[in-house]
Each structure stands twice: as structure tokens, then as C-alpha cells.
PDB file of C-alpha atoms in Angstrom:
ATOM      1  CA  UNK A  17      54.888 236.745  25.151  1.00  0.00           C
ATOM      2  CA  UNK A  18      51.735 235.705  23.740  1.00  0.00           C
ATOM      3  CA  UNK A  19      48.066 234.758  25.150  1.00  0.00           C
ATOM      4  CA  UNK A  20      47.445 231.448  26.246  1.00  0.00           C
ATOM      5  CA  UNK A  21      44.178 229.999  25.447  1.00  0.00           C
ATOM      6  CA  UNK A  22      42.685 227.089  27.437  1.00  0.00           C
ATOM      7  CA  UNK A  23      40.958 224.670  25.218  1.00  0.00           C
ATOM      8  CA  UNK A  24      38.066 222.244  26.373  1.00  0.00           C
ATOM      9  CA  UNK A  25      37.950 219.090  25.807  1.00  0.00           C
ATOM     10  CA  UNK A  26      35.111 218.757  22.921  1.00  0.00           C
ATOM     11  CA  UNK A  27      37.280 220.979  20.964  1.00  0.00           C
ATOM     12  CA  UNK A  28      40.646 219.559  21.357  1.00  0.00           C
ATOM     13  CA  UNK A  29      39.935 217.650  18.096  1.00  0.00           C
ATOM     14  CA  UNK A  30      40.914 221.123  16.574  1.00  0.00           C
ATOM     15  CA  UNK A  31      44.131 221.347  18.484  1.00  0.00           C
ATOM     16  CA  UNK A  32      45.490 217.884  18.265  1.00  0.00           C
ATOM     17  CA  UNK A  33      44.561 217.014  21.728  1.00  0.00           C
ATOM     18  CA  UNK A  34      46.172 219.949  23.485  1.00  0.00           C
ATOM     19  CA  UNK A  35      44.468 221.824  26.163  1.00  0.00           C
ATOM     20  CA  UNK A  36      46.370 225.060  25.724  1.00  0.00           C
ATOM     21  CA  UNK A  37      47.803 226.550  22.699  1.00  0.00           C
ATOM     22  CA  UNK A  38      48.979 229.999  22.158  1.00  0.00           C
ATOM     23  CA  UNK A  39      47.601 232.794  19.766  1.00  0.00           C
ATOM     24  CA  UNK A  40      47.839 236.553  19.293  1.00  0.00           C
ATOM     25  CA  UNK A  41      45.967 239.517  19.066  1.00  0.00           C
ATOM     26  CA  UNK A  42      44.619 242.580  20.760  1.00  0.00           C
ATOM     27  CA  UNK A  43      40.656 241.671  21.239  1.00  0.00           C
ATOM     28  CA  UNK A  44      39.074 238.374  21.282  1.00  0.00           C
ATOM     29  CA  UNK A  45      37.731 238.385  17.605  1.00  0.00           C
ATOM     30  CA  UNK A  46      41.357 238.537  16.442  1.00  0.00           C
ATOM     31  CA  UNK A  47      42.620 236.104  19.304  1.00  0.00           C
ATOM     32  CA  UNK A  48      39.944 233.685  17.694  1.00  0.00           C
ATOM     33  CA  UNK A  49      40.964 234.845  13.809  1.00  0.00           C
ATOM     34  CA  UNK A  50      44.259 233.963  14.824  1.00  0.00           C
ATOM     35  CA  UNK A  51      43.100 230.196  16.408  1.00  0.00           C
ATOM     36  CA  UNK A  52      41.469 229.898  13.131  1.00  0.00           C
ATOM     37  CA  UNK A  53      44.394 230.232  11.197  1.00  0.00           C
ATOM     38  CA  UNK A  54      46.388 227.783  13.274  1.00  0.00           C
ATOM     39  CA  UNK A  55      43.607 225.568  14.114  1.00  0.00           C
ATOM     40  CA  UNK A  56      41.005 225.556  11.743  1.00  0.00           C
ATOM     41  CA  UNK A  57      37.494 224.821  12.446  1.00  0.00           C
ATOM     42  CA  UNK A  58      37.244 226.306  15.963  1.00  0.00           C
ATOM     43  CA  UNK A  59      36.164 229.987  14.742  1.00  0.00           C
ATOM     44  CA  UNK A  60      32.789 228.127  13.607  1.00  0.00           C
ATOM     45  CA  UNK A  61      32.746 226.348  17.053  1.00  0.00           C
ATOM     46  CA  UNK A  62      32.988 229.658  19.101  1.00  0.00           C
ATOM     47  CA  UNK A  63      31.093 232.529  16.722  1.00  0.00           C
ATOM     48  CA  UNK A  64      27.653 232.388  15.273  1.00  0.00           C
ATOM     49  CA  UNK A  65      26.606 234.948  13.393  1.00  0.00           C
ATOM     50  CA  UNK A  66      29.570 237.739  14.379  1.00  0.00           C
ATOM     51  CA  UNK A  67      28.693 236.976  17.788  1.00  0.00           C
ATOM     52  CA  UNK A  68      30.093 234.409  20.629  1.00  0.00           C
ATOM     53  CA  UNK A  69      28.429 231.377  20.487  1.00  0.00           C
ATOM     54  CA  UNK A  70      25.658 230.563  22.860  1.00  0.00           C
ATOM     55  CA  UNK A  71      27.348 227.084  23.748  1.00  0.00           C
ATOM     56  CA  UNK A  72      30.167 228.232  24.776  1.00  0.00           C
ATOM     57  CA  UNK A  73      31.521 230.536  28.136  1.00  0.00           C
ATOM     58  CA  UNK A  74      34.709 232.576  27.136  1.00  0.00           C
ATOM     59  CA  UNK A  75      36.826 234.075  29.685  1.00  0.00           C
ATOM     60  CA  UNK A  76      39.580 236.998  29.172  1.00  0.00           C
ATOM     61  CA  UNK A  77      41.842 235.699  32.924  1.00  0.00           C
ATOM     62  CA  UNK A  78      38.932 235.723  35.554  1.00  0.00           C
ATOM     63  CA  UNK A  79      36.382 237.847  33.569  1.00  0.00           C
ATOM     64  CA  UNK A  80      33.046 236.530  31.835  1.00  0.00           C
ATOM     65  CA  UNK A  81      33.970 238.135  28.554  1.00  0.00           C
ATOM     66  CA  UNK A  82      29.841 239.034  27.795  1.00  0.00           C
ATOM     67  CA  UNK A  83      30.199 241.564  30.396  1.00  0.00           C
ATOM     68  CA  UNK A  84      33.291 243.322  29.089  1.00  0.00           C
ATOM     69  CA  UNK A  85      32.547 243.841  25.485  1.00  0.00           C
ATOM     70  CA  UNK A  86      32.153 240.158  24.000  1.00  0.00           C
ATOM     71  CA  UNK A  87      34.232 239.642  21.038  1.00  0.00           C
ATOM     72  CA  UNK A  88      35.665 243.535  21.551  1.00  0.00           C
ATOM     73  CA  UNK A  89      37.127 242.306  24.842  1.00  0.00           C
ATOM     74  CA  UNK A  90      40.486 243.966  24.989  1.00  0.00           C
ATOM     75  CA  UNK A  91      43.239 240.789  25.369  1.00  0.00           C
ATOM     76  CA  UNK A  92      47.112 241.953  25.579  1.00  0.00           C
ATOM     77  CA  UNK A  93      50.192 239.993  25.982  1.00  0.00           C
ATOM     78  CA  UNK A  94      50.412 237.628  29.128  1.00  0.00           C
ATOM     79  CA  UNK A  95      46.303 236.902  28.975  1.00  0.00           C
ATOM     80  CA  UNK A  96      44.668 234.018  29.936  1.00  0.00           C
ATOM     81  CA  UNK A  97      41.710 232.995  27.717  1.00  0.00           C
ATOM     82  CA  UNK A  98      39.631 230.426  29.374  1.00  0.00           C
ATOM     83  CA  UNK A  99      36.724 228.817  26.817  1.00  0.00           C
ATOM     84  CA  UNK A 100      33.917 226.081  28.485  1.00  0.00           C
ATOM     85  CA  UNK A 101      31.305 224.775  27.016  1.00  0.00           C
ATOM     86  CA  UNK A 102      28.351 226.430  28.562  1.00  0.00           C
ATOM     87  CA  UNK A 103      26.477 223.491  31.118  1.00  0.00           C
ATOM     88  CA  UNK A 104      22.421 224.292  30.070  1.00  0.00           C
ATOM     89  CA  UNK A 105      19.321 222.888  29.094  1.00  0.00           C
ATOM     90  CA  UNK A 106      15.960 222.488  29.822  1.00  0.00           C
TER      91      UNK A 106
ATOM     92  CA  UNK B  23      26.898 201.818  33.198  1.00  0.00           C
ATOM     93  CA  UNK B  24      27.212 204.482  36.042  1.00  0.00           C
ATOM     94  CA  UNK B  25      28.552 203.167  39.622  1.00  0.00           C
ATOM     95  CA  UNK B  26      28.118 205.740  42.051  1.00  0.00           C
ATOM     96  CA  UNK B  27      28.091 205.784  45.663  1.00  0.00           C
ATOM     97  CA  UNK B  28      24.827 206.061  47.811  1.00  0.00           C
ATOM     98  CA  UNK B  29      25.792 209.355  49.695  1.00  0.00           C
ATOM     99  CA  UNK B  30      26.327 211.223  46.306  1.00  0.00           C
ATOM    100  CA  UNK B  31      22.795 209.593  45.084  1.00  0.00           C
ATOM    101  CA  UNK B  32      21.170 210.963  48.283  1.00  0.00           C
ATOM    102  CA  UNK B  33      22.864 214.795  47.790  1.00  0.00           C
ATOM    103  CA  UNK B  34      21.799 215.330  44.255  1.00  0.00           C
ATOM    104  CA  UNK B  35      18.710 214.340  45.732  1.00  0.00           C
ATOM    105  CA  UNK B  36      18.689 216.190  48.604  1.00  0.00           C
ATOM    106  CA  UNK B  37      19.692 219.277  46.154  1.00  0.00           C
ATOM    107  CA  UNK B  38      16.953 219.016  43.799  1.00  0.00           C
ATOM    108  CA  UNK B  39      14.901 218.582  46.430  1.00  0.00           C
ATOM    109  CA  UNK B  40      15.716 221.693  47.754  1.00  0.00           C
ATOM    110  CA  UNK B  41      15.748 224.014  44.802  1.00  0.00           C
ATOM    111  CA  UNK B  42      12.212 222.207  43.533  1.00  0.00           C
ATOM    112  CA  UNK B  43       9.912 223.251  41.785  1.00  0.00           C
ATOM    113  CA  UNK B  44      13.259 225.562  40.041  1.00  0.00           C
ATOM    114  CA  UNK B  45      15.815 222.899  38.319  1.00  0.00           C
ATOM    115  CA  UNK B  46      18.534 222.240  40.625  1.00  0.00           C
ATOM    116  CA  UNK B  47      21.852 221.500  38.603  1.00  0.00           C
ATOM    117  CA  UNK B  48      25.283 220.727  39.469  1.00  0.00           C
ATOM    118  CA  UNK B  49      28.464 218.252  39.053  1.00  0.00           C
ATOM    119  CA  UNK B  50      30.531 214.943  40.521  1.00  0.00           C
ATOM    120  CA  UNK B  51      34.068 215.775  39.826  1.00  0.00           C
ATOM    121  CA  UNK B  52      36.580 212.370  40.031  1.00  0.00           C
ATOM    122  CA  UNK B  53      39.956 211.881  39.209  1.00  0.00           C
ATOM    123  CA  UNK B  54      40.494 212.145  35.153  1.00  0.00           C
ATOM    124  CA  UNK B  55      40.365 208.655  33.680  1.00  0.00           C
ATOM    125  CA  UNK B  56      38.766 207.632  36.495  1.00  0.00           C
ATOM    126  CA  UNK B  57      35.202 207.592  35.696  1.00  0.00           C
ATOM    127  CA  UNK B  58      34.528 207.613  39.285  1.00  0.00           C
ATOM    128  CA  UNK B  59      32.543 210.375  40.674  1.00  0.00           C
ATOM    129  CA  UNK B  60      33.676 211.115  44.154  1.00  0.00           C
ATOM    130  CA  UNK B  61      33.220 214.955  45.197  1.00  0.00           C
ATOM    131  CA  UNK B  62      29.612 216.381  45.059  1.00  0.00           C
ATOM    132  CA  UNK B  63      30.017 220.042  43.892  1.00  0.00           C
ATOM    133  CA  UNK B  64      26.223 221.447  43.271  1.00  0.00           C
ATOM    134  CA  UNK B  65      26.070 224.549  41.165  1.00  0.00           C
ATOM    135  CA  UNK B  66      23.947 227.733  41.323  1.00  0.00           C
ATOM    136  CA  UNK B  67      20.999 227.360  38.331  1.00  0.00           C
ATOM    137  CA  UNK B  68      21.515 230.872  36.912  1.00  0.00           C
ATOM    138  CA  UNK B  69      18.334 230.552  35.202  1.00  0.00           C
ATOM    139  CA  UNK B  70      16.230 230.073  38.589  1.00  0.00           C
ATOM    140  CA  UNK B  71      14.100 228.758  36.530  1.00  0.00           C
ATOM    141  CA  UNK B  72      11.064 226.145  36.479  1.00  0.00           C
ATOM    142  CA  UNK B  73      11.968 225.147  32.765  1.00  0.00           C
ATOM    143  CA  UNK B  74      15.743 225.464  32.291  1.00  0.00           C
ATOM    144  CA  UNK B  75      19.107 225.867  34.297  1.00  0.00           C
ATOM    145  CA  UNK B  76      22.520 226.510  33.234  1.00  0.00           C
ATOM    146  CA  UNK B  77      25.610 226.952  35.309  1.00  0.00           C
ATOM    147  CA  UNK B  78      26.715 230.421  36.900  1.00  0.00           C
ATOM    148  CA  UNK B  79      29.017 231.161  34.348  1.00  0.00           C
ATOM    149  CA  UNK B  80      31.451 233.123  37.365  1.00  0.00           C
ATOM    150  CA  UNK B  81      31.001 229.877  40.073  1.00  0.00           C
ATOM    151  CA  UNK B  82      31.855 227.090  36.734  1.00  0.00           C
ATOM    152  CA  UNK B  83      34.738 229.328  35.959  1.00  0.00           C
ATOM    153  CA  UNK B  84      35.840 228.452  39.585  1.00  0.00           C
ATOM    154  CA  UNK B  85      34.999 224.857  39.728  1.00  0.00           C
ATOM    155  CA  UNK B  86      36.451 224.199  36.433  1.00  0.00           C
ATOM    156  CA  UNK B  87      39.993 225.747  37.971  1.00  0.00           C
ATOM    157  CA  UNK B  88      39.873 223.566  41.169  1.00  0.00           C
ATOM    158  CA  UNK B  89      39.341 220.556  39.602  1.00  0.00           C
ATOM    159  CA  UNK B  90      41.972 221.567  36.553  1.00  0.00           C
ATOM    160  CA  UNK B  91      44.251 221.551  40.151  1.00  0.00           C
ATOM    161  CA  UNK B  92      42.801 218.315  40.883  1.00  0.00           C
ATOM    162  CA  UNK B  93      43.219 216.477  37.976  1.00  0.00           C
ATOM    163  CA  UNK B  94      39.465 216.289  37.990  1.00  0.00           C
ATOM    164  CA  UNK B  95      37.332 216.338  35.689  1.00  0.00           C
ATOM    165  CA  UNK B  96      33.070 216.652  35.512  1.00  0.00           C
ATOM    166  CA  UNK B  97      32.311 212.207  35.678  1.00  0.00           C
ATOM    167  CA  UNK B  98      28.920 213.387  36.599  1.00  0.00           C
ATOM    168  CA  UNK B  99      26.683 216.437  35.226  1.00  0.00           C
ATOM    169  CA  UNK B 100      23.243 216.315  36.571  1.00  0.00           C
ATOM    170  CA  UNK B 101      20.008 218.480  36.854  1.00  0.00           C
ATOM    171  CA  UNK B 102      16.161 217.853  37.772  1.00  0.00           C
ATOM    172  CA  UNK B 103      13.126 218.090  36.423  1.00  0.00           C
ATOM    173  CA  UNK B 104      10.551 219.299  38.524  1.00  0.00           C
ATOM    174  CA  UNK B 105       7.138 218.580  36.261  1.00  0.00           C
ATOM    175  CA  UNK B 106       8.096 216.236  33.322  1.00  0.00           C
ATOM    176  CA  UNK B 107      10.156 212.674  33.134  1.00  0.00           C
ATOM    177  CA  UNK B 108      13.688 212.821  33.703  1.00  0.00           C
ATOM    178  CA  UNK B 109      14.483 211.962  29.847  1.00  0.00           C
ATOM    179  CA  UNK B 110      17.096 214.745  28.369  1.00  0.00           C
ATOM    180  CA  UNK B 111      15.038 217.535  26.503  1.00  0.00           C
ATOM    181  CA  UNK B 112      15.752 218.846  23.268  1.00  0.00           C
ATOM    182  CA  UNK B 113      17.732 221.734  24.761  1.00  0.00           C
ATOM    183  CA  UNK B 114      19.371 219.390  27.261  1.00  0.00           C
ATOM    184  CA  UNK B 115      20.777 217.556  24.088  1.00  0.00           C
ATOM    185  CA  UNK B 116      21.995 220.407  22.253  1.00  0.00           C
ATOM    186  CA  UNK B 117      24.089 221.526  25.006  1.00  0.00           C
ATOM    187  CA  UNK B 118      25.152 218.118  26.050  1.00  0.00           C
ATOM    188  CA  UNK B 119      29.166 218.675  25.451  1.00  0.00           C
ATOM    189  CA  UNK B 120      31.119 216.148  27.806  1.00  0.00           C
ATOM    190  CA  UNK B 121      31.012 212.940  26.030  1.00  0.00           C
ATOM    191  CA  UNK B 122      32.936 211.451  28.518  1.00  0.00           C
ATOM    192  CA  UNK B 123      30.233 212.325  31.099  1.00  0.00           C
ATOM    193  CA  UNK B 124      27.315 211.052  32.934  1.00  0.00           C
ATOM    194  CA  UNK B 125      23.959 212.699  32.478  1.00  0.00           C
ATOM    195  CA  UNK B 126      21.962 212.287  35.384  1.00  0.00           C
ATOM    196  CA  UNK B 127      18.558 213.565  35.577  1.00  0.00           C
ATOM    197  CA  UNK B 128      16.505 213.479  38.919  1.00  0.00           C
ATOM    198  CA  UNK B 129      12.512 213.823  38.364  1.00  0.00           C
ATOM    199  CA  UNK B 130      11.086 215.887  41.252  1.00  0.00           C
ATOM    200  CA  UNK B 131       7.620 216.174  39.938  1.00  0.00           C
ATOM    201  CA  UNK B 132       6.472 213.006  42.378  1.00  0.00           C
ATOM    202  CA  UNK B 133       6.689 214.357  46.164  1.00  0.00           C
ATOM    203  CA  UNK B 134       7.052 211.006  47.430  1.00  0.00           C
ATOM    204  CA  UNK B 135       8.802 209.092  45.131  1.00  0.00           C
ATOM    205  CA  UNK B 136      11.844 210.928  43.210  1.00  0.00           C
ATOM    206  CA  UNK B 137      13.199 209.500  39.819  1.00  0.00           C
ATOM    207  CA  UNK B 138      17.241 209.159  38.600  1.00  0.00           C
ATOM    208  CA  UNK B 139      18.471 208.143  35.915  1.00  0.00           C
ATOM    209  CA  UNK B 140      21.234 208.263  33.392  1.00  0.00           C
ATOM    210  CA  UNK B 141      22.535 209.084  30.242  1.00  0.00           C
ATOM    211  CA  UNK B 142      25.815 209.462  27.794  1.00  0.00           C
ATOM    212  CA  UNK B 143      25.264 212.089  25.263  1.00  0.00           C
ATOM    213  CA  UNK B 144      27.446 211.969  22.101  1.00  0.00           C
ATOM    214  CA  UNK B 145      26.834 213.957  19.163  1.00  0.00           C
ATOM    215  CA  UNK B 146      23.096 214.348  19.675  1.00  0.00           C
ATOM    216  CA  UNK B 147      22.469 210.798  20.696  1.00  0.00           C
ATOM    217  CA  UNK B 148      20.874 209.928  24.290  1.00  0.00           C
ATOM    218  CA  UNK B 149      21.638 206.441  25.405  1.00  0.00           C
ATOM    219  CA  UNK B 150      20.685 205.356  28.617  1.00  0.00           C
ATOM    220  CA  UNK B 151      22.904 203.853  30.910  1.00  0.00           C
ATOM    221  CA  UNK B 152      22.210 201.617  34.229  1.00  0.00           C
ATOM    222  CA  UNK B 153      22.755 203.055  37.401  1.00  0.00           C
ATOM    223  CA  UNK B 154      24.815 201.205  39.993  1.00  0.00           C
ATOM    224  CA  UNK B 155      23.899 202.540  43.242  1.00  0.00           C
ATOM    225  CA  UNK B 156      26.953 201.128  46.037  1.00  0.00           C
ATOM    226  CA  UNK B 157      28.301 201.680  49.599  1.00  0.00           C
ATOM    227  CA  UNK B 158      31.343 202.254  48.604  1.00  0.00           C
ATOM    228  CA  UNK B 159      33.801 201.674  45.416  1.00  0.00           C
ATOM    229  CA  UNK B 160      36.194 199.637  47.616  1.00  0.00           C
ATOM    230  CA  UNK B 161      34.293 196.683  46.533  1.00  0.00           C
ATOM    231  CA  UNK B 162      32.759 197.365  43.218  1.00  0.00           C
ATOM    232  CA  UNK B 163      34.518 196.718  40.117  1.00  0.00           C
ATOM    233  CA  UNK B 164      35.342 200.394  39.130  1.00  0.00           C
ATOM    234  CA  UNK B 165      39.427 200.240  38.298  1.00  0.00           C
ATOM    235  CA  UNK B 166      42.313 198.291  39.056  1.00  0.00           C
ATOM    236  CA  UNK B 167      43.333 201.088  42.205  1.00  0.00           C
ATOM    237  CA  UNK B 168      40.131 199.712  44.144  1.00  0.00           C
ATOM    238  CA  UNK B 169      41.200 196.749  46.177  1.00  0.00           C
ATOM    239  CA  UNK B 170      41.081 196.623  49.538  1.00  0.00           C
ATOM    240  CA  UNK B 171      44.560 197.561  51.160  1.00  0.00           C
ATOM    241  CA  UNK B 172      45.327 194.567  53.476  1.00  0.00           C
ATOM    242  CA  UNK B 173      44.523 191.307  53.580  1.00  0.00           C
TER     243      UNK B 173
END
């Protein structure tokens, strides 16, 4: 089993259009290492500067992953990551 | 060109309205490929905030699964501005990422007299877009599913 990772729609271009492809790992930095290597180009999209972007909302199932560690959010087998562009401005 | 219908105008409205002088923000999910906006779904401005608003990260995590159930998807993403015009802002811009969306920004900074318009925002360009205001989509010319059952 692997985790499945919901993809919006301004980054599909990275997936070929789908909105959920599958990756491994056992925190978020390596779930997104290992999108990277399948997908390339979304790393940059989701990580500034060895931290999540501020653009972007990820999720680890129902959980805002800033509250439970960020990118050293544990993820196991069976996960659901969610990512959304965050909706701000001014 | 946006075609929305009056009742939706009036709520985002009445929401920023309500939530002046903070921003008031929130969404019009319709069906996907639709470009119809059809339910009114306003969102808590985490920011509370005079200046800036972004979406309860928790509550959008929510929406975005019920309309994912749907088959909806966000036609309309709108917000006010409670003292300056309601032209996108430089942060508004950089976080614009729905290119298949409507911007709508309501100006609140009159008392009497609010001000809507909207936008499409694609790769860091604002264009503005006319706003169709109707009774009901049965009779304007929004897709090929809209004519009137019957004679």
C-alpha cells in the first residue's frame, strides 16, 4: 500500500492532469522527495527554503500538517495527503 | 464575462457587509465545467483582519471535500475590501491560483453604495471581466443544459 496524494488543479501540469498519484515515504519531506522524482517540478512548487511553501495548505488525512511537525509530519502506508493552494490576499 | 444570479450577488454582499470593516471572504461552488456558480459557501477570514484574509485552513479542507463529492468546483472566489477600491492587490495576485475562477471583489468602504466587480487571474495577470447580474440561469445563455423544460 502506498500514500495517496491529492493534487490541485494548478499543479496537475506536473502530474499529467491527474488529481491523485501515489508516492512513498515515512514523513512529508520524503513523500514530496519521492513526488519529485516521479513528477518533477512540484518539490519547487510546495518547499521554499526547506520549509512548506506559504501558497500552499498540506494535509496528512484530516490534519493541517503546520500543526503536526510541517515537513517532519509522520505519513505511513494507507495516508491521505491532501495539498490546496492556500485562498489569501490582501 | 461572469453571469451570476442576483441572490448570490446580494449574499456576498450581505457577508461583507457583515464582517466590515474585517475582509469578509468566501466561495460559489458549481458543477465542474460548468462555470456556473450556484451554492454560496462563505468562509471564515482566519486573518480577522482589516488588511488581509485567507481561508481557515481546517473549514477549506472541508469545503474542498464536499464539493470533491459534488463534482464542484470553486466558479467563484471572492473577498472585500473595506477602505480601498475593489482592484486585486499585490498579495491578492500572488496568491491568485484558480485560473479557471472568478475573482470577485466587493468594496465596502462606501456605507451606502457597495462596489463588485470581477476578475480572472492567470499567471500574475488581472483582467477584468463584466458582470452579468440575472434572475435566474434558466434564461441566460450559460450552457446547453439551461433551457426551459417544457414548452
Amino acid at each position: 500500500m502506498a500514500i495517496t496524494v491529492s493534487i490541485p488543479t494548478i499543479l496537475r501540469t506536473h502530474t499529467g492532469g491527474q488529481k491523485s498519484v501515489e508516492a512513498a515515504g515515512t514523513t512529508l519531506a520524503q513523500v514530496i522527495d519521492d513526488l519529485e522524482a516521479n513528477h518533477g517540478g512540484l518539490k519547487s512548487r510546495l518547499v521554499k527554503e526547506g520549509t512548506l511553501h506559504r501558497f500552499v495548505n498540506v494535509y496528512v488525512n484530516d490534519e493541517d500538517v503546520r500543526f503536526s511537525g510541517g515537513l517532519d509530519a509522520a505519513v505511513k502506508d494507507g495516508d491521505n495527503v491532501t495539498i490546496l493552494p492556500a485562498v489569501a490576499g490582501g | 464575462m461572469l453571469v451570476i444570479r442576483r441572490d448570490l450577488v446580494e449574499a456576498m454582499v450581505a457577508h461583507a457587509r457583515r464582517d466590515h470593516p474585517d475582509e469578509a471572504c468566501g466561495q460559489i461552488a458549481g458543477p465542474e465545467g460548468s462555470d456556473r456558480p450556484e451554492r454560496f459557501v462563505p468562509m471564515l477570514n482566519a486573518e480577522r483582519s482589516p488588511t488581509f484574509y485567507r481561508f481557515d485552513a481546517t473549514e477549506q479542507l472541508k469545503v474542498h471535500r464536499e464539493m470533491e463529492r459534488n463534482d464542484e468546483v470553486p466558479v467563484v472566489v471572492y473577498h472585500s475590501h473595506t477602505a480601498t477600491e475593489p482592484y486585486p492587490s499585490r498579495t491578492d495576485i500572488s496568491y491568485a491560483q484558480e485560473p479557471d475562477a472568478h475573482y470577485v471583489l466587493i468594496g465596502t468602504s462606501d456605507p451606502e453604495e457597495h462596489e463588485l466587480r470581477s476578475y480572472r487571474i492567470v499567471d500574475g495577470v488581472v483582467t477584468e471581466e463584466p458582470v452579468q447580474v440575472v434572475e435566474s440561469y434558466m434564461f441566460a445563455h450559460t450552457g446547453v443544459d439551461d433551457t426551459p423544460d417544457g414548452s
